[in-house]
Amino acid sequence: MACPYPSVQIMPAFIHQLDDKVISQIAAGEVIEGPFAVVKELVENSLDAGALSITIAVEAGGKNLIRISDDGMGMSGEDLQLSCKRHTTSKILTAADLQNVATLGFRGEALASIASVARLEILTRQMGELTGWRLFIEGTAEKDFSPAGCAEGTVISIKDLFYNTPARKKFLKSDIREADKCYSMFRALALSRPNVEWKYYQEDKLKIHLPRAGLWERMGDIFGKQFMEGLEAVDYEEAGYRISGFISDKSHPRRTREYQYLYLNGRRIADRKLAYSVAGAYENFVQPGSFPCYALFLEIDPQKVDVNVHPAKAEVRFQRENEVFAVVRSAVKSALGVESIVRFDSRRPAGFPPSFPGRQMAISVADYGALFEKPPSDAAVVDFPAQTVNAPVSDVYTIPNVLFQLENKYIVTQVKSGLALFDQHASHERILFEQALNSLTSGKAASQGLLLPLQLDISVGEEESFEELLPQMLKLGFEIASFGPRTYLIEAVPAGVKISNEVRLIREMLEFFRENDERWIDAAEKTAAAFACKAAIKTGDVLSPEEMITLIEGLFRTGTPHCCPHGRPTYIRIEIGELDRRFGRG
Ligand code: ADP
Ligand code: MG
């Protein structure tokens, strides 16, 4: 795989003071929140200086000492003296450069901010120079500036952070907590540059040494080797965007978001919507409470993104936000091999009982067969040839007739090695969701006309959303005609919807649609989810045995029978062994 991080842009080697015009355009000043922020700023400087080997030492959670040594380009004596003044930088010159930032830093504030709240010592020798320089600053006053013998590169030591601002010092957490925060910051930085060698010391002990590597090895080095299996490579380019990195496959989600790393042009960013785009691409494979893990690198023309909006540059503004989200989704989907959530089978004959549509899809043999027994007569069928697969499920497998509704909420049935409980609403929701997506993408669906048209009134506030939703509703199989201002007539509903309260169904769909749930980035999926959620049978609905069977069969004809569109499970299985244990049968 190609190098996932942007090539390092070496900055020009002279530092200057930015003029007031540029300063006024720079977003709110950097604040050094704590030791971890010092680690971030200093390491970013080392990376901007083209370092290929960086050593970090942290003592007492960074409260006593943070020392960063690099083999970067170093500074001349003159530059060294300028580096700790406010708004001095070598990375941009004019306000126009703000549109084209390719380095991690550009505001010329970090060293000045750090110098004002700690004792700071810099040793540096510019590449190719014979001597180096030492600068020592205490409380913004220069205490020493002299030639010094040192290696090419830069060593910056920060001692006694916040020694002169007791109020801020008081807010620091325990040494252990602050050390953790420094180390997390280090991990994010080390992940972003696998081509850099890193050493991390904590209280004089080498905590980790990361040799130069590829991203995959680096992820293994940081997170543990077992993490490396189950990573899928992402390498995707579209419309001038490039996305690369690794993501966990569908079966290795984590319990925390801790393993989610997103980088934009080499800088880690925290963008909730972008994270949703990634999660959304997993198409409900990841259930609530578990999270995909990834290190993803986005490369975008710096002109198309504004990094000058957040003090720590963690948030950015994209010129074409939706385009970025869409490309990220496609990148992740293609890495996961998820083409589309709906896998159709057009050969399926129609004629499914109307209350549970969805039979046009092939049964998921693996999922279904894992639960239910084949009838004895079919025992010889091993490979499930196409015709068998597409035959009605009950021809291949039998759902035992031990089947009942618990609290009109769950369907309980015997399965191969125990029992299974199906959530009737969630299961039906999954079926309708895929049916709706099918209708939305493949054209108009079948409708069932109402005996008498029903009148639907829309309030002024809802009008706009309804106009937006209407074309999609028509595709789903609703027939809705305009009948005067904000009044409509419902003439037909999608085939398969239980005819009961159509006006309420449409109102609820509209409400769902208007809710700003960021989970649904794709408009078609959101409409499908609205329909599925509101049209599905509910808790409390009484089902006949035939309806229960049809529901279970229909569920296994969907692409993702295990969970509903919100990611909740559709069924759970209790093994006989579990029951044995609980009955003390050993
Ligand atoms: P910025 O990174 O926004 O330019 P800083 O205050 O972080 O501002 O750094 C000021 C300047 O000091 C940088 O522009 C750079 O020229 C110089 N500098 C800082 N750290 C290093 C380093 N490790 N190696 C070489 N030059 C450095
Ligand atoms: Mg900087």
XYZ file of C-alpha atoms and ligand atoms in Angstrom:
614
model
C 0.000 0.000 0.000
C 1.145 3.495 -0.740
C 2.443 5.775 1.967
C -0.635 6.867 3.945
C 0.716 10.104 5.298
C 1.390 13.240 3.349
C 4.935 13.954 2.400
C 6.557 16.212 4.933
C 6.778 19.747 3.785
C 10.022 21.238 5.004
C 9.461 24.782 6.167
C 11.579 27.704 5.050
C 14.452 28.146 7.484
C 13.902 31.630 8.736
C 11.583 32.917 11.392
C 9.829 36.247 11.203
C 7.179 38.113 13.120
C 3.767 38.000 11.446
C 2.289 41.399 10.710
C -0.820 42.587 12.533
C -3.061 41.900 9.588
C -2.194 38.224 9.577
C -2.331 38.019 13.358
C -5.856 39.403 13.352
C -6.940 36.619 11.020
C -5.568 33.830 13.099
C -8.201 31.926 15.072
C -8.270 32.260 18.842
C -4.872 31.841 20.402
C -3.505 28.485 21.374
C -3.920 27.729 25.024
C -1.610 25.301 26.711
C -4.172 23.262 28.590
C -1.785 20.862 30.200
C 1.257 18.666 29.648
C -0.382 16.737 26.796
C -0.794 19.995 24.853
C 2.910 20.707 25.310
C 3.719 17.256 23.925
C 1.474 17.922 20.951
C 2.896 21.343 20.123
C 6.524 20.349 20.482
C 6.178 17.130 18.511
C 4.324 18.956 15.763
C 7.205 21.388 15.562
C 9.645 18.492 15.262
C 7.575 16.966 12.477
C 7.353 20.301 10.680
C 11.143 20.465 10.933
C 11.341 17.200 9.002
C 12.449 14.992 11.905
C 12.677 11.262 11.245
C 13.527 10.303 14.785
C 11.833 11.807 17.839
C 12.397 11.047 21.504
C 9.935 12.082 24.180
C 10.570 12.045 27.915
C 7.854 12.774 30.448
C 8.298 13.003 34.211
C 5.578 13.302 36.851
C 2.901 13.343 34.191
C 4.773 16.130 32.458
C 4.481 18.453 35.432
C 8.198 18.278 36.217
C 9.669 17.670 32.798
C 8.756 17.218 29.152
C 11.681 16.844 26.816
C 11.426 16.394 23.065
C 14.541 15.663 21.006
C 14.491 15.533 17.249
C 16.849 15.160 14.310
C 15.083 17.815 12.284
C 16.535 20.808 10.526
C 17.328 22.774 13.688
C 17.497 26.555 13.988
C 20.152 29.209 13.547
C 21.000 31.280 16.617
C 19.038 34.202 15.248
C 15.973 32.084 14.607
C 16.254 30.515 18.027
C 15.916 33.887 19.718
C 12.907 34.762 17.601
C 11.188 31.397 17.985
C 9.833 32.067 21.477
C 8.381 35.492 20.724
C 4.673 35.904 20.045
C 3.501 35.381 16.467
C 6.874 34.412 15.113
C 6.872 31.602 12.624
C 8.747 30.322 9.619
C 5.671 28.604 8.206
C 3.503 31.331 6.744
C 4.175 34.843 5.627
C 0.975 36.456 4.422
C -2.718 36.122 5.138
C -3.094 34.403 1.775
C -0.862 31.590 3.038
C -3.576 30.757 5.572
C -5.533 29.277 2.689
C -2.753 26.900 1.867
C -1.315 25.603 5.098
C 0.662 22.411 4.612
C 2.517 22.356 7.932
C 1.078 21.356 11.301
C 1.866 24.712 12.889
C 1.457 28.179 11.424
C 0.364 30.576 14.146
C 3.724 31.126 15.756
C 2.282 30.987 19.234
C 3.093 27.664 20.837
C 6.642 28.296 21.996
C 5.718 31.763 23.246
C 2.725 30.386 25.186
C 4.796 27.602 26.684
C 7.647 29.956 27.563
C 5.265 32.146 29.518
C 4.166 29.328 31.850
C 7.256 27.156 32.287
C 11.046 27.100 32.385
C 12.103 26.429 28.847
C 15.432 25.370 27.472
C 16.193 24.891 23.784
C 19.345 23.353 22.401
C 19.536 23.442 18.653
C 21.990 23.089 15.811
C 20.997 23.848 12.286
C 21.733 21.224 9.696
C 25.201 21.800 8.239
C 26.307 24.256 10.956
C 29.336 23.573 13.119
C 28.013 24.951 16.383
C 24.703 24.911 18.116
C 22.962 27.311 20.485
C 21.334 27.223 23.868
C 18.452 29.421 24.935
C 17.020 29.436 28.443
C 13.864 31.352 29.215
C 12.144 31.785 32.568
C 8.926 33.737 32.860
C 9.356 35.124 29.329
C 12.739 36.625 30.287
C 15.754 35.394 28.363
C 18.191 34.133 31.004
C 20.797 32.606 28.748
C 21.639 32.641 25.092
C 24.988 31.154 24.192
C 26.774 28.856 21.731
C 26.595 25.233 22.762
C 27.824 21.899 21.543
C 24.963 19.645 20.496
C 23.845 17.283 17.782
C 22.110 18.470 14.642
C 18.448 18.937 15.425
C 16.623 20.330 18.417
C 16.108 19.382 22.065
C 13.441 21.302 23.941
C 13.000 20.845 27.690
C 9.989 22.174 29.529
C 10.391 22.183 33.299
C 7.940 23.008 36.086
C 4.898 23.648 33.933
C 2.588 26.309 35.392
C 5.080 27.089 38.191
C 4.096 30.753 37.889
C 0.348 30.228 37.399
C -0.780 28.286 40.500
C -4.436 28.561 39.489
C -3.785 26.550 36.352
C -1.509 24.137 38.117
C -4.326 23.356 40.552
C -6.472 22.105 37.675
C -3.994 19.463 36.617
C -5.012 15.905 37.436
C -2.845 13.347 39.216
C 0.553 12.492 37.746
C -0.812 9.179 36.518
C -3.756 10.770 34.740
C -1.644 13.467 33.141
C 0.902 10.843 32.099
C -1.926 8.894 30.439
C -3.039 11.956 28.554
C 0.499 12.592 27.331
C 0.841 9.009 26.236
C -2.483 9.049 24.328
C -1.378 12.179 22.578
C 1.896 10.494 21.710
C 0.073 7.441 20.298
C -2.040 9.590 18.003
C 1.059 11.394 16.785
C 3.111 8.233 16.339
C 0.282 6.634 14.386
C 0.204 9.568 12.017
C 3.862 9.111 11.053
C 4.897 5.459 10.834
C 7.928 6.577 8.830
C 9.289 8.302 11.930
C 11.149 6.442 14.669
C 9.848 7.187 18.153
C 11.118 6.597 21.670
C 8.993 7.375 24.666
C 10.433 7.566 28.171
C 8.358 7.822 31.309
C 10.178 8.524 34.594
C 13.502 7.652 32.957
C 12.277 4.285 31.734
C 11.875 3.510 28.050
C 8.139 2.832 27.757
C 8.046 2.111 24.060
C 10.377 2.179 21.093
C 8.748 2.321 17.690
C 11.071 1.617 14.796
C 10.248 3.077 11.406
C 7.535 0.936 9.854
C 4.478 0.802 7.674
C 1.125 1.849 9.084
C -0.096 -1.705 9.569
C 2.946 -2.653 11.648
C 2.719 0.626 13.528
C -0.888 -0.098 14.476
C 0.205 -3.513 15.708
C 3.096 -2.008 17.688
C 0.840 0.478 19.399
C -2.354 -1.486 19.922
C -1.038 -5.022 20.186
C -0.341 -7.665 17.601
C -3.757 -9.324 17.974
C -5.198 -6.076 16.704
C -3.572 -6.569 13.329
C -5.756 -9.440 12.254
C -9.087 -8.175 11.220
C -7.764 -4.962 9.730
C -8.835 -4.119 6.213
C -6.741 -1.834 4.061
C -8.342 1.306 2.699
C -6.867 2.876 -0.379
C -9.301 4.994 -2.277
C -9.277 7.991 -4.509
C -12.191 9.958 -5.831
C -12.881 13.486 -6.954
C -9.532 14.783 -5.768
C -9.791 13.148 -2.347
C -7.519 10.398 -1.213
C -8.318 8.128 1.708
C -5.991 5.463 2.979
C -5.304 3.546 6.135
C -6.791 0.576 7.928
C -10.170 -0.171 9.430
C -11.404 -3.061 11.528
C -13.456 -5.594 9.631
C -17.099 -6.130 10.439
C -16.466 -8.732 13.105
C -13.938 -6.889 15.272
C -15.680 -3.899 16.793
C -14.404 -2.453 20.083
C -16.179 -1.369 23.234
C -14.795 2.161 23.089
C -14.113 4.886 20.575
C -10.521 4.915 21.730
C -9.306 3.236 18.574
C -10.697 5.740 16.137
C -8.082 7.898 14.515
C -8.909 10.281 11.702
C -6.283 12.440 10.117
C -6.670 15.217 7.650
C -3.531 16.080 5.732
C -1.487 14.477 8.486
C -3.190 16.242 11.381
C -5.528 14.406 13.727
C -9.002 15.835 13.653
C -12.077 15.274 15.768
C -15.055 15.560 13.460
C -18.192 13.885 14.711
C -19.917 13.915 11.360
C -16.956 12.368 9.666
C -16.857 9.667 12.332
C -20.539 9.029 11.641
C -19.776 8.632 7.957
C -17.294 5.917 8.786
C -19.647 4.188 11.209
C -22.489 4.516 8.708
C -20.506 2.649 6.093
C -20.581 -0.395 8.339
C -24.275 -0.599 7.446
C -25.522 -1.536 10.876
C -23.000 -4.297 11.315
C -21.781 -2.530 14.364
C -24.303 -2.518 17.167
C -24.855 0.234 19.713
C -22.163 0.232 22.344
C -19.531 -1.138 20.034
C -17.433 0.843 17.624
C -15.349 0.196 14.550
C -11.697 1.033 14.947
C -9.560 2.700 12.371
C -6.664 4.895 11.410
C -7.782 6.758 8.324
C -5.869 9.393 6.453
C -7.669 11.912 4.325
C -5.728 13.939 1.903
C -7.455 16.954 0.508
C -6.122 19.940 -1.320
C -5.366 22.372 1.562
C -7.312 25.030 -0.311
C -10.506 23.020 0.124
C -10.337 22.984 3.898
C -9.964 25.625 6.552
C -7.813 24.520 9.485
C -7.804 27.958 11.016
C -11.105 27.642 12.884
C -10.200 25.920 16.141
C -7.527 26.857 18.704
C -6.051 23.363 18.768
C -6.907 22.807 15.070
C -8.889 19.699 16.038
C -11.901 20.912 14.097
C -11.775 21.941 10.504
C -14.198 23.312 7.970
C -14.560 21.574 4.644
C -15.495 23.495 1.571
C -17.722 20.649 0.387
C -18.653 18.818 3.512
C -21.130 16.386 2.008
C -18.769 15.442 -0.741
C -16.119 14.569 1.839
C -18.562 12.459 3.860
C -19.737 10.609 0.769
C -16.215 9.806 -0.364
C -15.236 8.582 3.110
C -18.266 6.333 3.172
C -17.488 4.895 -0.231
C -13.875 4.305 0.762
C -14.846 2.379 3.877
C -17.599 0.473 2.106
C -15.340 -0.656 -0.644
C -12.714 -1.773 1.880
C -15.346 -3.760 3.751
C -16.685 -5.243 0.546
C -20.130 -3.881 1.312
C -21.648 -2.972 -2.016
C -25.156 -2.387 -0.930
C -27.165 -3.449 2.002
C -29.832 -5.074 -0.135
C -29.038 -8.268 -1.938
C -31.911 -8.925 -4.263
C -33.070 -12.023 -5.874
C -35.386 -11.243 -8.723
C -36.226 -14.893 -9.310
C -38.321 -15.063 -6.190
C -41.975 -15.490 -7.057
C -44.374 -13.000 -5.550
C -47.288 -14.075 -3.447
C -45.977 -13.561 0.022
C -48.695 -12.967 2.580
C -49.330 -9.265 2.355
C -48.612 -8.404 5.951
C -44.926 -9.260 5.660
C -43.367 -8.367 2.378
C -39.740 -9.009 1.710
C -39.935 -12.435 0.223
C -38.428 -11.344 -3.041
C -35.014 -11.823 -1.480
C -33.066 -15.025 -1.223
C -32.819 -16.612 2.155
C -29.559 -16.253 3.976
C -28.782 -19.931 4.216
C -25.872 -19.552 6.558
C -27.795 -17.508 9.109
C -31.018 -19.398 8.822
C -29.452 -22.825 8.667
C -27.459 -22.013 11.763
C -30.704 -21.758 13.664
C -33.157 -24.204 12.173
C -33.071 -27.908 11.348
C -33.416 -29.209 7.845
C -36.275 -31.651 7.447
C -35.020 -35.253 7.319
C -36.098 -35.700 3.670
C -33.729 -32.932 2.662
C -30.785 -34.266 4.591
C -28.848 -34.974 1.421
C -28.811 -31.340 0.301
C -25.438 -30.100 1.353
C -24.446 -27.296 -0.960
C -27.822 -25.655 -1.237
C -28.008 -25.207 -4.996
C -29.658 -22.028 -6.164
C -33.127 -23.472 -6.594
C -33.106 -24.854 -3.115
C -31.931 -21.616 -1.704
C -34.659 -19.710 -3.451
C -37.396 -22.108 -2.585
C -39.642 -21.104 0.291
C -37.624 -21.387 3.437
C -39.859 -23.955 4.971
C -39.051 -26.311 2.090
C -35.458 -26.337 3.158
C -35.630 -25.822 6.870
C -38.428 -26.301 9.279
C -39.424 -23.812 11.826
C -40.729 -26.057 14.578
C -44.324 -25.540 15.495
C -43.317 -24.696 19.022
C -43.767 -21.019 18.462
C -45.433 -18.451 20.648
C -45.571 -14.761 21.410
C -44.247 -13.528 24.705
C -46.002 -10.382 25.951
C -46.962 -9.687 22.309
C -43.414 -8.478 21.935
C -41.094 -11.418 21.384
C -41.544 -14.553 19.329
C -40.135 -17.585 21.089
C -39.179 -20.642 19.116
C -37.116 -23.783 19.394
C -33.935 -23.822 17.304
C -31.163 -26.318 16.672
C -29.311 -26.054 19.927
C -31.657 -24.233 22.224
C -34.177 -21.490 21.777
C -34.344 -18.177 19.992
C -36.274 -15.027 20.803
C -37.143 -12.644 17.999
C -38.033 -9.042 18.632
C -41.120 -8.743 16.460
C -40.831 -5.017 15.862
C -37.084 -5.001 15.185
C -37.378 -8.004 12.850
C -40.169 -6.471 10.833
C -38.302 -3.183 10.778
C -35.310 -4.868 9.174
C -37.544 -6.449 6.516
C -39.333 -3.207 5.684
C -36.093 -1.236 5.677
C -34.580 -3.347 2.956
C -37.816 -3.456 1.020
C -38.000 0.327 1.147
C -34.396 0.777 0.111
C -35.088 -1.528 -2.787
C -38.079 0.539 -3.862
C -36.186 3.786 -3.492
C -33.261 2.688 -5.581
C -34.986 0.524 -8.146
C -38.018 2.639 -8.983
C -41.587 2.604 -7.919
C -42.858 -0.158 -5.698
C -46.199 -1.926 -5.606
C -49.049 -0.083 -3.945
C -52.331 -1.057 -2.433
C -55.139 1.419 -2.994
C -57.298 2.607 -0.155
C -61.034 2.167 -0.413
C -61.564 5.791 0.415
C -58.821 8.428 0.107
C -57.771 9.902 3.425
C -57.132 13.567 4.006
C -53.784 14.673 5.380
C -53.196 18.214 6.642
C -49.684 19.567 6.963
C -48.877 22.562 9.156
C -46.954 25.575 7.854
C -43.801 24.598 9.726
C -43.792 21.081 8.313
C -44.476 22.049 4.751
C -40.906 22.228 3.586
C -39.861 18.876 5.041
C -42.964 17.253 3.651
C -42.222 18.547 0.165
C -38.781 17.054 0.541
C -40.080 13.715 1.737
C -42.949 13.422 -0.749
C -41.049 12.290 -3.854
C -39.419 9.558 -1.798
C -42.783 8.487 -0.381
C -44.128 8.137 -3.924
C -41.224 5.889 -4.765
C -41.993 3.774 -1.720
C -45.468 3.086 -3.089
C -47.521 5.784 -1.422
C -49.915 7.612 -3.692
C -50.447 11.081 -2.337
C -52.133 13.833 -4.312
C -52.082 17.516 -3.566
C -55.533 18.814 -2.616
C -55.347 22.507 -1.931
C -52.757 24.363 0.151
C -51.074 22.066 2.652
C -53.769 19.481 2.167
C -53.160 16.121 0.561
C -55.135 12.996 -0.206
C -53.621 9.627 0.570
C -54.869 7.278 -2.124
C -52.620 4.278 -1.722
C -49.935 2.906 0.587
C -47.046 0.513 -0.141
C -48.125 -3.069 -0.646
C -47.626 -5.030 2.511
C -48.342 -2.275 4.986
C -51.037 -3.238 7.394
C -53.970 -1.013 6.598
C -54.910 0.627 9.827
C -53.922 4.207 10.410
C -52.275 5.675 7.337
C -52.526 9.298 8.388
C -50.687 8.541 11.588
C -48.078 6.513 9.712
C -47.293 9.420 7.416
C -47.234 11.925 10.278
C -44.827 9.743 12.235
C -42.616 9.267 9.212
C -42.513 13.006 8.749
C -41.517 13.463 12.386
C -38.789 10.859 12.083
C -37.599 12.509 8.911
C -37.485 15.949 10.516
C -35.478 14.751 13.494
C -31.891 15.645 13.017
C -30.390 12.228 13.631
C -26.866 12.301 12.271
C -26.869 8.533 12.003
C -28.695 8.834 8.712
C -26.442 10.598 6.314
C -27.900 9.057 3.235
C -31.340 10.509 2.395
C -32.682 7.248 0.939
C -31.608 5.311 4.014
C -33.201 7.873 6.266
C -36.507 7.647 4.423
C -36.316 3.875 4.433
C -35.592 3.895 8.162
C -38.493 6.278 8.799
C -40.834 4.021 6.875
C -39.548 0.824 8.448
C -39.693 2.166 11.975
C -43.188 3.548 11.682
C -44.838 0.927 9.469
C -43.471 -2.123 11.274
C -45.648 -4.115 13.608
C -45.372 -2.862 17.138
C -45.102 -4.318 20.564
C -48.614 -5.326 21.511
C -49.630 -6.483 18.040
C -51.004 -9.989 18.215
C -49.638 -12.315 15.520
C -51.047 -15.542 14.146
C -48.698 -18.570 13.916
C -48.548 -18.070 10.133
C -47.587 -14.440 10.567
C -44.853 -15.390 13.002
C -43.396 -17.930 10.582
C -43.627 -15.491 7.709
C -41.909 -12.860 9.774
C -38.984 -15.103 10.708
C -38.620 -16.325 7.142
C -38.760 -12.797 5.816
C -36.079 -11.708 8.241
C -33.647 -14.262 6.885
C -34.268 -13.048 3.367
C -32.734 -9.719 4.245
C -29.089 -8.860 3.812
C -28.503 -8.237 7.498
C -30.878 -10.337 9.542
C -29.014 -9.890 12.832
C -30.000 -6.352 13.619
C -32.571 -3.702 12.891
C -31.669 -0.514 10.988
C -30.849 1.189 14.303
C -28.375 -1.554 15.068
C -30.381 -3.292 17.799
C -30.403 -7.102 17.622
C -33.399 -8.693 15.914
C -33.016 -12.000 17.679
C -31.038 -13.656 20.408
C -30.306 -17.281 20.906
C -30.008 -19.138 24.186
C -27.986 -22.328 23.961
C -29.215 -25.475 25.624
C -25.876 -25.590 27.454
C -26.685 -22.258 29.083
C -30.018 -23.658 30.282
C -28.263 -26.800 31.534
C -25.873 -24.686 33.518
C -28.667 -22.710 35.079
C -30.498 -25.861 36.036
C -27.330 -27.162 37.635
C -27.005 -30.020 35.161
C -23.261 -29.477 34.909
P 4.563 27.587 14.637
O 4.791 26.127 14.765
O 3.115 27.911 14.549
O 5.365 28.238 13.575
P 5.833 27.702 17.229
O 5.768 28.713 18.319
O 5.403 26.329 17.542
O 5.018 28.276 16.015
O 7.320 27.673 16.684
C 7.928 28.869 16.216
C 8.999 28.590 15.208
O 10.093 27.954 15.848
C 8.594 27.633 14.100
O 7.961 28.314 13.051
C 9.925 27.032 13.688
O 10.566 27.838 12.724
C 10.744 27.083 14.958
N 10.815 25.754 15.611
C 10.110 25.351 16.674
N 10.429 24.096 17.030
C 11.370 23.668 16.164
C 12.100 22.441 15.988
N 11.897 21.382 16.786
N 12.996 22.385 14.986
C 13.202 23.445 14.163
N 12.540 24.616 14.277
C 11.636 24.746 15.257
Mg 4.274 24.954 16.374
